[in-house]
PDB file of C-alpha atoms in Angstrom:
ATOM      1  CA  UNK A   1      70.833 124.829 188.418  1.00 68.00           C
ATOM      2  CA  UNK A   2      67.574 126.374 187.040  1.00 76.00           C
ATOM      3  CA  UNK A   3      69.484 129.470 185.914  1.00 80.00           C
ATOM      4  CA  UNK A   4      72.147 127.351 184.250  1.00 78.00           C
ATOM      5  CA  UNK A   5      69.540 125.201 182.491  1.00 81.00           C
ATOM      6  CA  UNK A   6      67.608 128.239 181.280  1.00 85.00           C
ATOM      7  CA  UNK A   7      70.789 129.810 179.903  1.00 85.00           C
ATOM      8  CA  UNK A   8      71.888 126.600 178.197  1.00 82.00           C
ATOM      9  CA  UNK A   9      68.459 125.995 176.659  1.00 85.00           C
ATOM     10  CA  UNK A  10      68.429 129.546 175.332  1.00 88.00           C
ATOM     11  CA  UNK A  11      71.899 129.086 173.856  1.00 87.00           C
ATOM     12  CA  UNK A  12      70.863 125.753 172.354  1.00 85.00           C
ATOM     13  CA  UNK A  13      67.768 127.205 170.673  1.00 86.00           C
ATOM     14  CA  UNK A  14      69.837 130.051 169.231  1.00 90.00           C
ATOM     15  CA  UNK A  15      72.455 127.573 168.008  1.00 88.00           C
ATOM     16  CA  UNK A  16      69.846 125.409 166.265  1.00 88.00           C
ATOM     17  CA  UNK A  17      68.225 128.447 164.657  1.00 90.00           C
ATOM     18  CA  UNK A  18      71.534 129.829 163.365  1.00 91.00           C
ATOM     19  CA  UNK A  19      72.500 126.377 162.102  1.00 89.00           C
ATOM     20  CA  UNK A  20      69.238 126.032 160.179  1.00 90.00           C
ATOM     21  CA  UNK A  21      69.630 129.535 158.758  1.00 91.00           C
ATOM     22  CA  UNK A  22      73.137 128.720 157.567  1.00 92.00           C
ATOM     23  CA  UNK A  23      71.988 125.473 155.959  1.00 89.00           C
ATOM     24  CA  UNK A  24      69.012 127.244 154.350  1.00 89.00           C
ATOM     25  CA  UNK A  25      71.316 129.762 152.673  1.00 89.00           C
ATOM     26  CA  UNK A  26      74.081 127.342 151.698  1.00 88.00           C
ATOM     27  CA  UNK A  27      71.898 124.752 149.993  1.00 85.00           C
ATOM     28  CA  UNK A  28      70.193 127.447 147.930  1.00 85.00           C
ATOM     29  CA  UNK A  29      73.409 129.223 146.996  1.00 83.00           C
ATOM     30  CA  UNK A  30      75.094 125.967 145.982  1.00 79.00           C
ATOM     31  CA  UNK A  31      75.127 125.112 142.254  1.00 77.00           C
ATOM     32  CA  UNK A  32      72.219 123.036 141.020  1.00 74.00           C
ATOM     33  CA  UNK A  33      68.482 123.286 140.473  1.00 74.00           C
ATOM     34  CA  UNK A  34      65.962 121.033 142.258  1.00 77.00           C
ATOM     35  CA  UNK A  35      63.576 121.420 139.330  1.00 78.00           C
ATOM     36  CA  UNK A  36      66.109 119.835 136.987  1.00 76.00           C
ATOM     37  CA  UNK A  37      66.526 116.894 139.384  1.00 71.00           C
ATOM     38  CA  UNK A  38      62.805 116.088 139.307  1.00 73.00           C
ATOM     39  CA  UNK A  39      61.957 117.008 135.738  1.00 72.00           C
ATOM     40  CA  UNK A  40      61.975 114.521 132.897  1.00 68.00           C
ATOM     41  CA  UNK A  41      64.960 114.601 130.521  1.00 71.00           C
ATOM     42  CA  UNK A  42      62.694 116.059 127.843  1.00 72.00           C
ATOM     43  CA  UNK A  43      61.292 118.809 130.117  1.00 73.00           C
ATOM     44  CA  UNK A  44      60.910 122.237 128.597  1.00 79.00           C
ATOM     45  CA  UNK A  45      61.591 125.597 130.210  1.00 80.00           C
ATOM     46  CA  UNK A  46      57.888 125.899 130.959  1.00 83.00           C
ATOM     47  CA  UNK A  47      57.957 122.547 132.762  1.00 78.00           C
ATOM     48  CA  UNK A  48      60.921 123.652 134.874  1.00 78.00           C
ATOM     49  CA  UNK A  49      59.188 126.927 135.723  1.00 83.00           C
ATOM     50  CA  UNK A  50      56.050 125.049 136.778  1.00 84.00           C
ATOM     51  CA  UNK A  51      58.084 122.749 139.077  1.00 80.00           C
ATOM     52  CA  UNK A  52      59.864 125.733 140.653  1.00 82.00           C
ATOM     53  CA  UNK A  53      56.500 127.344 141.295  1.00 83.00           C
ATOM     54  CA  UNK A  54      55.201 124.126 142.830  1.00 81.00           C
ATOM     55  CA  UNK A  55      58.180 123.965 145.217  1.00 79.00           C
ATOM     56  CA  UNK A  56      58.042 127.682 145.949  1.00 80.00           C
ATOM     57  CA  UNK A  57      61.466 128.269 144.426  1.00 79.00           C
ATOM     58  CA  UNK A  58      60.304 131.028 142.088  1.00 81.00           C
ATOM     59  CA  UNK A  59      60.129 133.488 144.994  1.00 83.00           C
ATOM     60  CA  UNK A  60      63.091 135.729 145.960  1.00 85.00           C
ATOM     61  CA  UNK A  61      65.458 134.249 148.509  1.00 85.00           C
ATOM     62  CA  UNK A  62      64.433 136.555 151.358  1.00 88.00           C
ATOM     63  CA  UNK A  63      60.772 135.720 150.747  1.00 88.00           C
ATOM     64  CA  UNK A  64      61.564 131.998 150.880  1.00 87.00           C
ATOM     65  CA  UNK A  65      63.459 132.569 154.131  1.00 90.00           C
ATOM     66  CA  UNK A  66      60.481 134.431 155.607  1.00 90.00           C
ATOM     67  CA  UNK A  67      58.199 131.511 154.796  1.00 87.00           C
ATOM     68  CA  UNK A  68      60.799 129.127 156.237  1.00 88.00           C
ATOM     69  CA  UNK A  69      61.008 130.991 159.579  1.00 89.00           C
ATOM     70  CA  UNK A  70      57.227 131.265 159.793  1.00 88.00           C
ATOM     71  CA  UNK A  71      56.737 127.547 159.186  1.00 86.00           C
ATOM     72  CA  UNK A  72      59.629 126.647 161.491  1.00 86.00           C
ATOM     73  CA  UNK A  73      57.884 128.145 164.510  1.00 85.00           C
ATOM     74  CA  UNK A  74      54.750 126.175 163.668  1.00 84.00           C
ATOM     75  CA  UNK A  75      56.671 122.905 163.358  1.00 81.00           C
ATOM     76  CA  UNK A  76      56.189 122.640 159.602  1.00 83.00           C
ATOM     77  CA  UNK A  77      59.455 122.035 157.733  1.00 84.00           C
ATOM     78  CA  UNK A  78      57.777 121.510 154.400  1.00 85.00           C
ATOM     79  CA  UNK A  79      57.070 118.505 152.219  1.00 85.00           C
ATOM     80  CA  UNK A  80      59.917 116.383 150.934  1.00 87.00           C
ATOM     81  CA  UNK A  81      60.255 116.712 147.172  1.00 84.00           C
ATOM     82  CA  UNK A  82      61.234 113.080 146.682  1.00 83.00           C
ATOM     83  CA  UNK A  83      59.095 111.322 149.333  1.00 87.00           C
ATOM     84  CA  UNK A  84      55.999 113.525 148.843  1.00 85.00           C
ATOM     85  CA  UNK A  85      55.378 113.526 152.587  1.00 88.00           C
ATOM     86  CA  UNK A  86      56.261 115.836 155.508  1.00 90.00           C
ATOM     87  CA  UNK A  87      60.052 116.063 155.664  1.00 89.00           C
ATOM     88  CA  UNK A  88      60.139 115.901 159.463  1.00 90.00           C
ATOM     89  CA  UNK A  89      58.161 112.644 159.466  1.00 91.00           C
ATOM     90  CA  UNK A  90      60.590 111.109 156.966  1.00 92.00           C
ATOM     91  CA  UNK A  91      63.560 111.983 159.176  1.00 91.00           C
ATOM     92  CA  UNK A  92      61.878 110.775 162.367  1.00 92.00           C
ATOM     93  CA  UNK A  93      61.122 107.437 160.678  1.00 92.00           C
ATOM     94  CA  UNK A  94      64.830 106.970 159.912  1.00 90.00           C
ATOM     95  CA  UNK A  95      66.168 108.304 163.215  1.00 90.00           C
ATOM     96  CA  UNK A  96      65.589 105.141 165.337  1.00 91.00           C
ATOM     97  CA  UNK A  97      67.958 103.198 163.051  1.00 91.00           C
ATOM     98  CA  UNK A  98      70.705 105.789 163.485  1.00 90.00           C
ATOM     99  CA  UNK A  99      70.166 105.930 167.264  1.00 91.00           C
ATOM    100  CA  UNK A 100      70.310 102.124 167.448  1.00 92.00           C
ATOM    101  CA  UNK A 101      73.602 102.041 165.560  1.00 91.00           C
ATOM    102  CA  UNK A 102      75.068 104.901 167.624  1.00 91.00           C
ATOM    103  CA  UNK A 103      74.065 103.353 170.970  1.00 93.00           C
ATOM    104  CA  UNK A 104      75.411  99.913 170.048  1.00 93.00           C
ATOM    105  CA  UNK A 105      78.701 101.376 168.757  1.00 92.00           C
ATOM    106  CA  UNK A 106      79.235 103.484 171.891  1.00 93.00           C
ATOM    107  CA  UNK A 107      78.326 100.530 174.133  1.00 94.00           C
ATOM    108  CA  UNK A 108      80.872  98.282 172.413  1.00 93.00           C
ATOM    109  CA  UNK A 109      83.442 101.085 172.527  1.00 92.00           C
ATOM    110  CA  UNK A 110      82.959 101.642 176.249  1.00 93.00           C
ATOM    111  CA  UNK A 111      83.027  97.953 177.166  1.00 93.00           C
ATOM    112  CA  UNK A 112      86.237  97.338 175.209  1.00 92.00           C
ATOM    113  CA  UNK A 113      88.114 100.644 175.163  1.00 91.00           C
ATOM    114  CA  UNK A 114      87.980 101.442 178.882  1.00 91.00           C
ATOM    115  CA  UNK A 115      89.443  98.117 180.121  1.00 91.00           C
ATOM    116  CA  UNK A 116      91.953  98.178 177.253  1.00 90.00           C
ATOM    117  CA  UNK A 117      93.053 101.707 178.117  1.00 89.00           C
ATOM    118  CA  UNK A 118      93.396 100.798 181.794  1.00 89.00           C
ATOM    119  CA  UNK A 119      95.400  97.701 180.871  1.00 89.00           C
ATOM    120  CA  UNK A 120      97.706  99.771 178.665  1.00 86.00           C
ATOM    121  CA  UNK A 121      98.245 102.327 181.440  1.00 86.00           C
ATOM    122  CA  UNK A 122      99.073  99.610 183.972  1.00 84.00           C
ATOM    123  CA  UNK A 123     101.650  98.169 181.561  1.00 82.00           C
ATOM    124  CA  UNK A 124     103.085 101.408 180.204  1.00 75.00           C
ATOM    125  CA  UNK A 125     106.444 101.198 178.441  1.00 73.00           C
ATOM    126  CA  UNK A 126     106.314  97.412 178.109  1.00 79.00           C
ATOM    127  CA  UNK A 127     106.290  95.263 174.981  1.00 80.00           C
ATOM    128  CA  UNK A 128     102.662  94.279 175.531  1.00 78.00           C
ATOM    129  CA  UNK A 129     101.628  97.898 175.832  1.00 76.00           C
ATOM    130  CA  UNK A 130     103.616  98.736 172.710  1.00 78.00           C
ATOM    131  CA  UNK A 131     101.829  96.007 170.763  1.00 82.00           C
ATOM    132  CA  UNK A 132      98.407  97.186 171.945  1.00 80.00           C
ATOM    133  CA  UNK A 133      99.369 100.763 171.113  1.00 78.00           C
ATOM    134  CA  UNK A 134     100.325  99.749 167.567  1.00 82.00           C
ATOM    135  CA  UNK A 135      96.983  98.005 167.122  1.00 82.00           C
ATOM    136  CA  UNK A 136      95.008 101.027 168.326  1.00 81.00           C
ATOM    137  CA  UNK A 137      96.976 103.341 166.037  1.00 81.00           C
ATOM    138  CA  UNK A 138      96.255 100.966 163.146  1.00 81.00           C
ATOM    139  CA  UNK A 139      92.551 100.983 164.016  1.00 75.00           C
ATOM    140  CA  UNK A 140      92.571 104.766 164.160  1.00 76.00           C
ATOM    141  CA  UNK A 141      94.303 104.968 160.771  1.00 80.00           C
ATOM    142  CA  UNK A 142      91.970 102.668 158.825  1.00 82.00           C
ATOM    143  CA  UNK A 143      89.160 104.438 156.907  1.00 82.00           C
ATOM    144  CA  UNK A 144      85.749 103.208 158.011  1.00 82.00           C
ATOM    145  CA  UNK A 145      84.715 102.364 154.443  1.00 82.00           C
ATOM    146  CA  UNK A 146      87.746 100.066 154.091  1.00 87.00           C
ATOM    147  CA  UNK A 147      87.008  98.404 157.435  1.00 87.00           C
ATOM    148  CA  UNK A 148      83.399  97.896 156.377  1.00 88.00           C
ATOM    149  CA  UNK A 149      84.321  96.408 153.017  1.00 89.00           C
ATOM    150  CA  UNK A 150      86.813  94.003 154.635  1.00 90.00           C
ATOM    151  CA  UNK A 151      84.240  92.856 157.199  1.00 90.00           C
ATOM    152  CA  UNK A 152      81.688  92.356 154.415  1.00 90.00           C
ATOM    153  CA  UNK A 153      84.173  90.361 152.383  1.00 90.00           C
ATOM    154  CA  UNK A 154      85.048  88.038 155.256  1.00 91.00           C
ATOM    155  CA  UNK A 155      81.786  87.606 157.193  1.00 90.00           C
ATOM    156  CA  UNK A 156      79.197  88.063 154.429  1.00 88.00           C
ATOM    157  CA  UNK A 157      80.967  86.609 151.366  1.00 87.00           C
ATOM    158  CA  UNK A 158      83.817  84.235 152.272  1.00 89.00           C
ATOM    159  CA  UNK A 159      82.174  83.009 155.491  1.00 87.00           C
ATOM    160  CA  UNK A 160      78.525  84.032 155.082  1.00 86.00           C
ATOM    161  CA  UNK A 161      77.437  84.064 158.706  1.00 87.00           C
ATOM    162  CA  UNK A 162      76.126  87.651 158.854  1.00 88.00           C
ATOM    163  CA  UNK A 163      73.834  89.628 156.528  1.00 87.00           C
ATOM    164  CA  UNK A 164      75.559  91.995 154.135  1.00 82.00           C
ATOM    165  CA  UNK A 165      73.105  94.891 154.278  1.00 80.00           C
ATOM    166  CA  UNK A 166      69.872  96.198 155.723  1.00 79.00           C
ATOM    167  CA  UNK A 167      68.331  95.662 159.149  1.00 83.00           C
ATOM    168  CA  UNK A 168      65.990  92.713 158.774  1.00 78.00           C
ATOM    169  CA  UNK A 169      67.246  91.094 162.010  1.00 81.00           C
ATOM    170  CA  UNK A 170      69.497  91.982 164.937  1.00 85.00           C
ATOM    171  CA  UNK A 171      72.347  90.102 163.297  1.00 86.00           C
ATOM    172  CA  UNK A 172      72.379  92.847 160.670  1.00 86.00           C
ATOM    173  CA  UNK A 173      73.541  95.251 163.385  1.00 90.00           C
ATOM    174  CA  UNK A 174      76.804  93.411 164.038  1.00 91.00           C
ATOM    175  CA  UNK A 175      78.955  94.437 161.061  1.00 91.00           C
ATOM    176  CA  UNK A 176      77.958  98.149 161.039  1.00 91.00           C
ATOM    177  CA  UNK A 177      78.500  98.337 164.803  1.00 92.00           C
ATOM    178  CA  UNK A 178      81.967  96.794 164.623  1.00 91.00           C
ATOM    179  CA  UNK A 179      82.899  99.047 161.692  1.00 90.00           C
ATOM    180  CA  UNK A 180      81.892 102.195 163.574  1.00 90.00           C
ATOM    181  CA  UNK A 181      83.345 100.983 166.884  1.00 89.00           C
ATOM    182  CA  UNK A 182      86.840 100.263 165.507  1.00 88.00           C
ATOM    183  CA  UNK A 183      87.692 103.938 165.100  1.00 84.00           C
ATOM    184  CA  UNK A 184      85.944 104.981 168.331  1.00 88.00           C
ATOM    185  CA  UNK A 185      87.689 102.201 170.253  1.00 88.00           C
ATOM    186  CA  UNK A 186      91.095 103.368 169.062  1.00 85.00           C
ATOM    187  CA  UNK A 187      90.418 106.972 170.064  1.00 87.00           C
ATOM    188  CA  UNK A 188      88.884 106.236 173.473  1.00 91.00           C
ATOM    189  CA  UNK A 189      91.402 103.584 174.551  1.00 89.00           C
ATOM    190  CA  UNK A 190      94.315 105.927 173.841  1.00 87.00           C
ATOM    191  CA  UNK A 191      92.584 108.700 175.792  1.00 90.00           C
ATOM    192  CA  UNK A 192      91.974 106.383 178.761  1.00 90.00           C
ATOM    193  CA  UNK A 193      95.586 105.236 178.613  1.00 89.00           C
ATOM    194  CA  UNK A 194      96.857 108.828 178.716  1.00 87.00           C
ATOM    195  CA  UNK A 195      94.548 109.952 181.537  1.00 89.00           C
ATOM    196  CA  UNK A 196      95.152 106.814 183.599  1.00 88.00           C
ATOM    197  CA  UNK A 197      98.934 107.074 183.221  1.00 87.00           C
ATOM    198  CA  UNK A 198      98.787 110.641 184.548  1.00 87.00           C
ATOM    199  CA  UNK A 199      96.491 109.653 187.416  1.00 87.00           C
ATOM    200  CA  UNK A 200      98.549 106.625 188.452  1.00 86.00           C
ATOM    201  CA  UNK A 201     101.688 108.792 188.586  1.00 86.00           C
ATOM    202  CA  UNK A 202     100.033 111.474 190.732  1.00 86.00           C
ATOM    203  CA  UNK A 203     100.899 112.140 194.356  1.00 88.00           C
ATOM    204  CA  UNK A 204      97.554 111.053 195.843  1.00 85.00           C
ATOM    205  CA  UNK A 205      97.950 107.586 194.304  1.00 86.00           C
ATOM    206  CA  UNK A 206     101.492 107.361 195.663  1.00 87.00           C
ATOM    207  CA  UNK A 207     100.264 108.283 199.156  1.00 89.00           C
ATOM    208  CA  UNK A 208      97.390 105.797 198.939  1.00 87.00           C
ATOM    209  CA  UNK A 209      99.783 103.070 197.799  1.00 86.00           C
ATOM    210  CA  UNK A 210     102.103 103.790 200.738  1.00 87.00           C
ATOM    211  CA  UNK A 211      99.141 103.306 203.084  1.00 88.00           C
ATOM    212  CA  UNK A 212      98.580  99.801 201.727  1.00 86.00           C
ATOM    213  CA  UNK A 213      95.653 100.404 199.372  1.00 86.00           C
ATOM    214  CA  UNK A 214      95.371  97.536 196.886  1.00 87.00           C
ATOM    215  CA  UNK A 215      96.338  98.056 193.267  1.00 84.00           C
ATOM    216  CA  UNK A 216      92.832  97.214 192.012  1.00 85.00           C
ATOM    217  CA  UNK A 217      91.333  99.874 194.288  1.00 87.00           C
ATOM    218  CA  UNK A 218      93.962 102.387 193.194  1.00 86.00           C
ATOM    219  CA  UNK A 219      93.208 101.658 189.563  1.00 86.00           C
ATOM    220  CA  UNK A 220      89.424 101.475 189.451  1.00 86.00           C
ATOM    221  CA  UNK A 221      88.335 103.598 192.405  1.00 84.00           C
ATOM    222  CA  UNK A 222      91.001 106.291 192.515  1.00 84.00           C
ATOM    223  CA  UNK A 223      92.650 106.708 189.113  1.00 86.00           C
ATOM    224  CA  UNK A 224      89.694 105.829 186.866  1.00 86.00           C
ATOM    225  CA  UNK A 225      87.281 107.938 188.931  1.00 84.00           C
ATOM    226  CA  UNK A 226      89.533 110.975 188.518  1.00 84.00           C
ATOM    227  CA  UNK A 227      89.800 110.277 184.786  1.00 85.00           C
ATOM    228  CA  UNK A 228      86.038 110.022 184.303  1.00 87.00           C
ATOM    229  CA  UNK A 229      85.371 113.654 183.297  1.00 87.00           C
ATOM    230  CA  UNK A 230      87.504 113.651 180.108  1.00 89.00           C
ATOM    231  CA  UNK A 231      86.317 110.107 179.379  1.00 90.00           C
ATOM    232  CA  UNK A 232      82.626 111.035 179.588  1.00 91.00           C
ATOM    233  CA  UNK A 233      83.325 114.168 177.538  1.00 90.00           C
ATOM    234  CA  UNK A 234      84.962 112.135 174.776  1.00 91.00           C
ATOM    235  CA  UNK A 235      82.223 109.481 174.771  1.00 91.00           C
ATOM    236  CA  UNK A 236      79.507 112.138 174.703  1.00 90.00           C
ATOM    237  CA  UNK A 237      81.188 113.985 171.848  1.00 88.00           C
ATOM    238  CA  UNK A 238      81.600 110.808 169.803  1.00 89.00           C
ATOM    239  CA  UNK A 239      78.005 109.756 170.490  1.00 90.00           C
ATOM    240  CA  UNK A 240      76.713 113.166 169.390  1.00 87.00           C
ATOM    241  CA  UNK A 241      78.758 112.865 166.199  1.00 86.00           C
ATOM    242  CA  UNK A 242      77.325 109.399 165.502  1.00 87.00           C
ATOM    243  CA  UNK A 243      73.778 110.741 165.861  1.00 82.00           C
ATOM    244  CA  UNK A 244      74.447 112.929 162.836  1.00 75.00           C
ATOM    245  CA  UNK A 245      74.682 109.764 160.812  1.00 64.00           C
ATOM    246  CA  UNK A 246      77.680 107.682 159.795  1.00 78.00           C
ATOM    247  CA  UNK A 247      77.257 108.389 156.111  1.00 80.00           C
ATOM    248  CA  UNK A 248      79.929 106.104 154.672  1.00 81.00           C
ATOM    249  CA  UNK A 249      79.076 103.148 156.911  1.00 87.00           C
ATOM    250  CA  UNK A 250      75.356 103.483 156.256  1.00 85.00           C
ATOM    251  CA  UNK A 251      75.925 103.573 152.511  1.00 83.00           C
ATOM    252  CA  UNK A 252      78.296 100.564 152.585  1.00 85.00           C
ATOM    253  CA  UNK A 253      75.880  98.419 154.613  1.00 88.00           C
ATOM    254  CA  UNK A 254      72.635  99.786 153.187  1.00 85.00           C
ATOM    255  CA  UNK A 255      71.697 100.953 156.672  1.00 87.00           C
ATOM    256  CA  UNK A 256      68.377 102.885 156.628  1.00 87.00           C
ATOM    257  CA  UNK A 257      69.568 105.748 158.841  1.00 87.00           C
ATOM    258  CA  UNK A 258      69.752 109.508 158.445  1.00 88.00           C
ATOM    259  CA  UNK A 259      73.251 109.349 156.962  1.00 84.00           C
ATOM    260  CA  UNK A 260      72.102 107.607 153.787  1.00 83.00           C
ATOM    261  CA  UNK A 261      69.006 109.833 153.825  1.00 87.00           C
ATOM    262  CA  UNK A 262      71.192 112.949 153.722  1.00 86.00           C
ATOM    263  CA  UNK A 263      73.106 111.559 150.739  1.00 84.00           C
ATOM    264  CA  UNK A 264      69.855 111.070 148.845  1.00 84.00           C
ATOM    265  CA  UNK A 265      68.572 114.507 149.856  1.00 86.00           C
ATOM    266  CA  UNK A 266      71.753 116.190 148.641  1.00 84.00           C
ATOM    267  CA  UNK A 267      71.744 114.298 145.355  1.00 83.00           C
ATOM    268  CA  UNK A 268      68.144 115.309 144.626  1.00 83.00           C
ATOM    269  CA  UNK A 269      68.431 118.832 146.082  1.00 85.00           C
ATOM    270  CA  UNK A 270      65.590 118.070 148.490  1.00 87.00           C
ATOM    271  CA  UNK A 271      65.750 121.283 150.540  1.00 88.00           C
ATOM    272  CA  UNK A 272      63.000 120.483 153.092  1.00 89.00           C
ATOM    273  CA  UNK A 273      64.498 117.055 153.781  1.00 91.00           C
ATOM    274  CA  UNK A 274      67.990 118.508 154.297  1.00 90.00           C
ATOM    275  CA  UNK A 275      66.631 121.137 156.693  1.00 90.00           C
ATOM    276  CA  UNK A 276      64.584 118.598 158.663  1.00 91.00           C
ATOM    277  CA  UNK A 277      67.605 116.316 159.000  1.00 90.00           C
ATOM    278  CA  UNK A 278      69.761 119.173 160.288  1.00 89.00           C
ATOM    279  CA  UNK A 279      67.072 120.204 162.787  1.00 89.00           C
ATOM    280  CA  UNK A 280      66.680 116.717 164.279  1.00 90.00           C
ATOM    281  CA  UNK A 281      70.366 115.792 164.397  1.00 89.00           C
ATOM    282  CA  UNK A 282      71.475 119.195 165.732  1.00 88.00           C
ATOM    283  CA  UNK A 283      68.829 119.052 168.472  1.00 90.00           C
ATOM    284  CA  UNK A 284      69.887 115.556 169.540  1.00 90.00           C
ATOM    285  CA  UNK A 285      73.592 116.479 169.492  1.00 88.00           C
ATOM    286  CA  UNK A 286      73.002 119.560 171.653  1.00 88.00           C
ATOM    287  CA  UNK A 287      70.856 117.528 174.054  1.00 90.00           C
ATOM    288  CA  UNK A 288      73.642 114.956 174.463  1.00 90.00           C
ATOM    289  CA  UNK A 289      76.176 117.705 175.177  1.00 87.00           C
ATOM    290  CA  UNK A 290      73.820 119.212 177.761  1.00 86.00           C
ATOM    291  CA  UNK A 291      73.457 115.844 179.522  1.00 88.00           C
ATOM    292  CA  UNK A 292      77.242 115.464 179.547  1.00 88.00           C
ATOM    293  CA  UNK A 293      77.601 118.891 181.180  1.00 84.00           C
ATOM    294  CA  UNK A 294      75.004 117.986 183.813  1.00 84.00           C
ATOM    295  CA  UNK A 295      76.926 114.788 184.592  1.00 83.00           C
ATOM    296  CA  UNK A 296      80.123 116.650 185.529  1.00 82.00           C
ATOM    297  CA  UNK A 297      79.081 117.539 189.123  1.00 80.00           C
ATOM    298  CA  UNK A 298      78.111 113.902 189.693  1.00 80.00           C
ATOM    299  CA  UNK A 299      81.538 112.708 188.553  1.00 79.00           C
ATOM    300  CA  UNK A 300      83.593 115.422 190.232  1.00 74.00           C
ATOM    301  CA  UNK A 301      82.129 117.276 193.273  1.00 73.00           C
ATOM    302  CA  UNK A 302      84.556 120.141 192.661  1.00 72.00           C
ATOM    303  CA  UNK A 303      82.670 121.093 189.473  1.00 68.00           C
ATOM    304  CA  UNK A 304      79.998 123.723 189.860  1.00 66.00           C
ATOM    305  CA  UNK A 305      77.819 124.453 186.849  1.00 60.00           C
ATOM    306  CA  UNK A 306      78.139 128.036 185.756  1.00 55.00           C
ATOM    307  CA  UNK A 307      80.839 128.753 188.348  1.00 53.00           C
ATOM    308  CA  UNK A 308      84.556 128.335 188.650  1.00 44.00           C
ATOM    309  CA  UNK A 309      85.677 125.137 190.357  1.00 41.00           C
TER     310      UNK A 309
END
């Protein structure tokens, strides 16, 4: 275990560093000039040159990268151009909102999708299962911005029982959570249905059934337990993706998370803020994937970390 952890941590640090390097190069090679975004419409060439000097953009690219690497190892990701404060602090202030939305969406997904998937597997090839399958496919096909707009129209305009935007109270979490969870629920329930159908048709379940084991035990203790590894993998992957910010949903609901922050940073060419956002979200995503890997031996004793099963 210590050797595996040391190797994974080393790989994770290298991955984060290469990701930041790629983002550093791409945002600077992309068309656009941060000085133009912050200068007044009547700014002269001298004004633009002064702003570039202030932001350190008048240096050659390799010199800027050298400063970036030096500051990265000291924990300084620069000052946000638009917020006039340390970029990392700005991202960390927004991150709790994104984590709250991601945790609530995954919790709703797990509580609904797993029983639904099990129910669909137990009733495979029936009319009820076909109807549920159609609904999940429809949920998977709907764009999240359309789902969000429809929920806003119904529950914030026609029947104003929930706030339309922001996070002034816990009721403001309901509509964004449902919007995010609809797509995740469709994906996870179909995965559970597929894995459970395979497990329920396997030989060990047939033998256990012939010995008089109850159907509930076969379903929840045998089949679902043996389907837990792909289920946890899918949930962990989706959760890591949500930590990167659900940009469209956050913009629709005015949610103060990192997704809407990235949109603002890209519009204003705020390089330090973009880099800080990538650092935080990439670190959290890699940490989630590491925790998922460490959970495999607990779910399936045949799994050995770093070794063949």
